[in-house]
PDB file of C-alpha atoms in Angstrom:
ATOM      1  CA  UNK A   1      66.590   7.863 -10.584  1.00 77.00           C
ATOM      2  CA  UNK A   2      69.163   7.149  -7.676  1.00 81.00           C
ATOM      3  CA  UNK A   3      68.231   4.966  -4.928  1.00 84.00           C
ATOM      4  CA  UNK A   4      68.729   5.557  -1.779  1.00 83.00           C
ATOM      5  CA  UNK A   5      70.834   3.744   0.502  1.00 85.00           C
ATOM      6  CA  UNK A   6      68.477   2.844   3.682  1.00 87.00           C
ATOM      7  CA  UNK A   7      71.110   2.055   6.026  1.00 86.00           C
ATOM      8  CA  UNK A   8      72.572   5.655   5.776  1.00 85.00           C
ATOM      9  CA  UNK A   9      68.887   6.896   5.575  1.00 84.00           C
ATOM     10  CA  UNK A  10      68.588   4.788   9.065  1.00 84.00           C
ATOM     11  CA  UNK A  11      71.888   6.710  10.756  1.00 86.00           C
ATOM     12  CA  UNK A  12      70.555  10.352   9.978  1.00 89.00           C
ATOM     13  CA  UNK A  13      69.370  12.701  12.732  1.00 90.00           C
ATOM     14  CA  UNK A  14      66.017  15.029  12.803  1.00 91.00           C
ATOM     15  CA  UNK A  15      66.497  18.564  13.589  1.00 91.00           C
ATOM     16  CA  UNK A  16      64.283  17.489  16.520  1.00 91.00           C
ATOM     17  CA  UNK A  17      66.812  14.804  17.811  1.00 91.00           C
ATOM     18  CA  UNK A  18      69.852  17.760  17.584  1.00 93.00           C
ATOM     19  CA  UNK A  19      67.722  20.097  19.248  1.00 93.00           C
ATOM     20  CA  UNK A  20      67.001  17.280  21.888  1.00 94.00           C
ATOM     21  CA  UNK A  21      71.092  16.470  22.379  1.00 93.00           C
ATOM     22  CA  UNK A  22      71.893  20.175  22.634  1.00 94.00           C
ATOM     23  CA  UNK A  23      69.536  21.755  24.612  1.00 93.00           C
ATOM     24  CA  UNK A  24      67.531  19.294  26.257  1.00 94.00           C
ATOM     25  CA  UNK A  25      63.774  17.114  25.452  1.00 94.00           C
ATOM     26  CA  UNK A  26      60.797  19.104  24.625  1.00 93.00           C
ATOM     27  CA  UNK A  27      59.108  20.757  27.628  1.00 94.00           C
ATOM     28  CA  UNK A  28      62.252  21.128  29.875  1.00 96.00           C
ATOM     29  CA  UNK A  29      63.550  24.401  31.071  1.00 96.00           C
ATOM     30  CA  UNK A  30      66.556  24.475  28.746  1.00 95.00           C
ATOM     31  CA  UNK A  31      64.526  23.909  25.753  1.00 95.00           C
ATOM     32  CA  UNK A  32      61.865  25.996  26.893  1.00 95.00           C
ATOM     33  CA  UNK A  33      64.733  28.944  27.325  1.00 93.00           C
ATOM     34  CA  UNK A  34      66.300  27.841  23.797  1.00 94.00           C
ATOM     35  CA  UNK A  35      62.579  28.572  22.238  1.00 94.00           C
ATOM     36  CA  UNK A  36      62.362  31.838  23.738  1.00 92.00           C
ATOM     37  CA  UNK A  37      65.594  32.777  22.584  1.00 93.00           C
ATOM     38  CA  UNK A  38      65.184  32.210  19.208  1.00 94.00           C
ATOM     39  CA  UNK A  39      62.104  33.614  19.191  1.00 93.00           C
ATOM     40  CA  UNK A  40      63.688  36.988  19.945  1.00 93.00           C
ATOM     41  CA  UNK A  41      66.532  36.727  17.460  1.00 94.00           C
ATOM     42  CA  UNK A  42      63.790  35.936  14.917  1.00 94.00           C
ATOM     43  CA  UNK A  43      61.491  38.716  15.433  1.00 93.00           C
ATOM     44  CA  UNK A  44      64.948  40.854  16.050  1.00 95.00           C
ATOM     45  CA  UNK A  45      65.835  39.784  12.358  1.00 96.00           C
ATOM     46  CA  UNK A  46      62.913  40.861  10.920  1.00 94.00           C
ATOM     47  CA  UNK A  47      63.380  44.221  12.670  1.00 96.00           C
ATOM     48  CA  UNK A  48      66.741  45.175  11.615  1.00 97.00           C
ATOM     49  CA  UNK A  49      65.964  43.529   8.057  1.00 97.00           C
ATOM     50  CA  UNK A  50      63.321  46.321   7.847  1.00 97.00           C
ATOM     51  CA  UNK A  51      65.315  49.290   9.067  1.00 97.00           C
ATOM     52  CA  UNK A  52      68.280  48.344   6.830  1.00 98.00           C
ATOM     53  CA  UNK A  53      65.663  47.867   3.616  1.00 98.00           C
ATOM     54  CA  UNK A  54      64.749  51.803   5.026  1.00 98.00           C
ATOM     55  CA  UNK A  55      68.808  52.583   5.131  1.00 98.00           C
ATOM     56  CA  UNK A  56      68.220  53.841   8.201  1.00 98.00           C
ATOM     57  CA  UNK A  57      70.099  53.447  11.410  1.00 98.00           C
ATOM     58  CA  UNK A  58      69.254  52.548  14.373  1.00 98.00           C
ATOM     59  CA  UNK A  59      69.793  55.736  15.962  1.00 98.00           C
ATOM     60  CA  UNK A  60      67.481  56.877  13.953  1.00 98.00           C
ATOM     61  CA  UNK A  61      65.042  54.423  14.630  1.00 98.00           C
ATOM     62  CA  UNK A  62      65.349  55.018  18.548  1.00 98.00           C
ATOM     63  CA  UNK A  63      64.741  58.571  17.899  1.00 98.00           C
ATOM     64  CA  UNK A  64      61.475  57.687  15.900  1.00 97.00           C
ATOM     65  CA  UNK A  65      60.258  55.026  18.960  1.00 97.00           C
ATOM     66  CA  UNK A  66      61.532  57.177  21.762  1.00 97.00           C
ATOM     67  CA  UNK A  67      64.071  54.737  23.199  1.00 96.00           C
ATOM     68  CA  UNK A  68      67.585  54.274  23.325  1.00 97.00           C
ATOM     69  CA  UNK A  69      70.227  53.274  20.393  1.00 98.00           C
ATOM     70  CA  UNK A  70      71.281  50.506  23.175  1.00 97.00           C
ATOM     71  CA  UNK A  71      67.836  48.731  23.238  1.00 97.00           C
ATOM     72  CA  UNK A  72      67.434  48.822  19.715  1.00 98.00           C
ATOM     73  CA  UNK A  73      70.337  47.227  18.830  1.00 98.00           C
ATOM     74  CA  UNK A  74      69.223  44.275  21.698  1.00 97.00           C
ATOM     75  CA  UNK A  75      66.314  44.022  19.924  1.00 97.00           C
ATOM     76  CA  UNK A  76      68.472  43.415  17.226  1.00 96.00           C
ATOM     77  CA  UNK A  77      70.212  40.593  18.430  1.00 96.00           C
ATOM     78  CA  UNK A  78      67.961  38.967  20.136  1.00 94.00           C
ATOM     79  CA  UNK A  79      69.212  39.897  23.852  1.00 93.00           C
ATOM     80  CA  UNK A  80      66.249  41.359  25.065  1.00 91.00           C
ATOM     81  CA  UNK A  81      62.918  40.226  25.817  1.00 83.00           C
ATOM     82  CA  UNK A  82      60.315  42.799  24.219  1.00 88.00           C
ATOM     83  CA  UNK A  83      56.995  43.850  25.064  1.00 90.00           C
ATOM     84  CA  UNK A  84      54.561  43.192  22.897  1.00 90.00           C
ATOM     85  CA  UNK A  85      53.753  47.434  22.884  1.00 91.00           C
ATOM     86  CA  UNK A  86      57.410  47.701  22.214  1.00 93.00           C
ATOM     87  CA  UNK A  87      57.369  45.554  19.048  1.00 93.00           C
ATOM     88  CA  UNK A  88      54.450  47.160  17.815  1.00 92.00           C
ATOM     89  CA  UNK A  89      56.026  50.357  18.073  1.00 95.00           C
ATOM     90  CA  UNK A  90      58.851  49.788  16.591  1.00 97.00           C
ATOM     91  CA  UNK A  91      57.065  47.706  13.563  1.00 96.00           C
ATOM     92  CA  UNK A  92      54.864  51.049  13.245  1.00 95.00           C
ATOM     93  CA  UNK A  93      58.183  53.256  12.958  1.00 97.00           C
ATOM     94  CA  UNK A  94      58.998  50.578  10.338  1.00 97.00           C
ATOM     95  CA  UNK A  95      56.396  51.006   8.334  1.00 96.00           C
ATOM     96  CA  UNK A  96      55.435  47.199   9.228  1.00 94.00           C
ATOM     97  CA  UNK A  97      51.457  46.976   9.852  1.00 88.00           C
ATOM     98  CA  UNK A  98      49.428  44.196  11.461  1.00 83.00           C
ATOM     99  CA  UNK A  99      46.197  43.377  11.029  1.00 83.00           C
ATOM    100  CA  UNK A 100      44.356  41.125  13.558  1.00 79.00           C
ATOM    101  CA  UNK A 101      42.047  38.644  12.270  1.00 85.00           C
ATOM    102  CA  UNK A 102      39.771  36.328  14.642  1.00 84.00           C
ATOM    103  CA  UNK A 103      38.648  32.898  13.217  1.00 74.00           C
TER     104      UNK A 103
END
């Protein structure tokens, strides 16, 4: 087995020190804004993942939700912030179920 060379091991970055450098420490309003954004393009992945595995657009998806084409594809890309009642709508439409559980 190779060893590895501490020195270089020393000079790496965490993901945490990158995230620090680009958009600021833990617990300011950049990185606080940062979070939030990728929180929407996450969910907005999952989303559009789903209504491609359907093969169907999103057109049709607005049609199913009653909203617009517009918002959908916002959802999509994370450029929107949506309601909780909005994702679960859209999830529904999706054919994506939740379950709650309590601990």
């Amino acid at each position: 087995m190779k060893k590895l060379n501490e020195n270089k091991l020393a000079k790496l970055q965490t993901a945490g020190d990158l995230l620090d450098k680009k958009y600021g420490e833990t617990g300011t309003e950049s990185r606080i804004t940062f979070h939030e954004k990728s929180i929407a393009w996450y969910y907005g992945e999952i989303l559009r993942d789903r209504r491609k595995e359907l093969k169907i657009t999103q057109q049709e998806l607005a049609e199913k939700v009653g909203t617009a084409r517009s918002y959908i594809a916002r959802i999509e890309k994370g450029e929107t912030d949506i309601q909780i009642s909005s994702f679960f709508r859209i999830a529904h439409a999706l054919g994506i179920e939740f379950t709650p559980t309590f601990l």
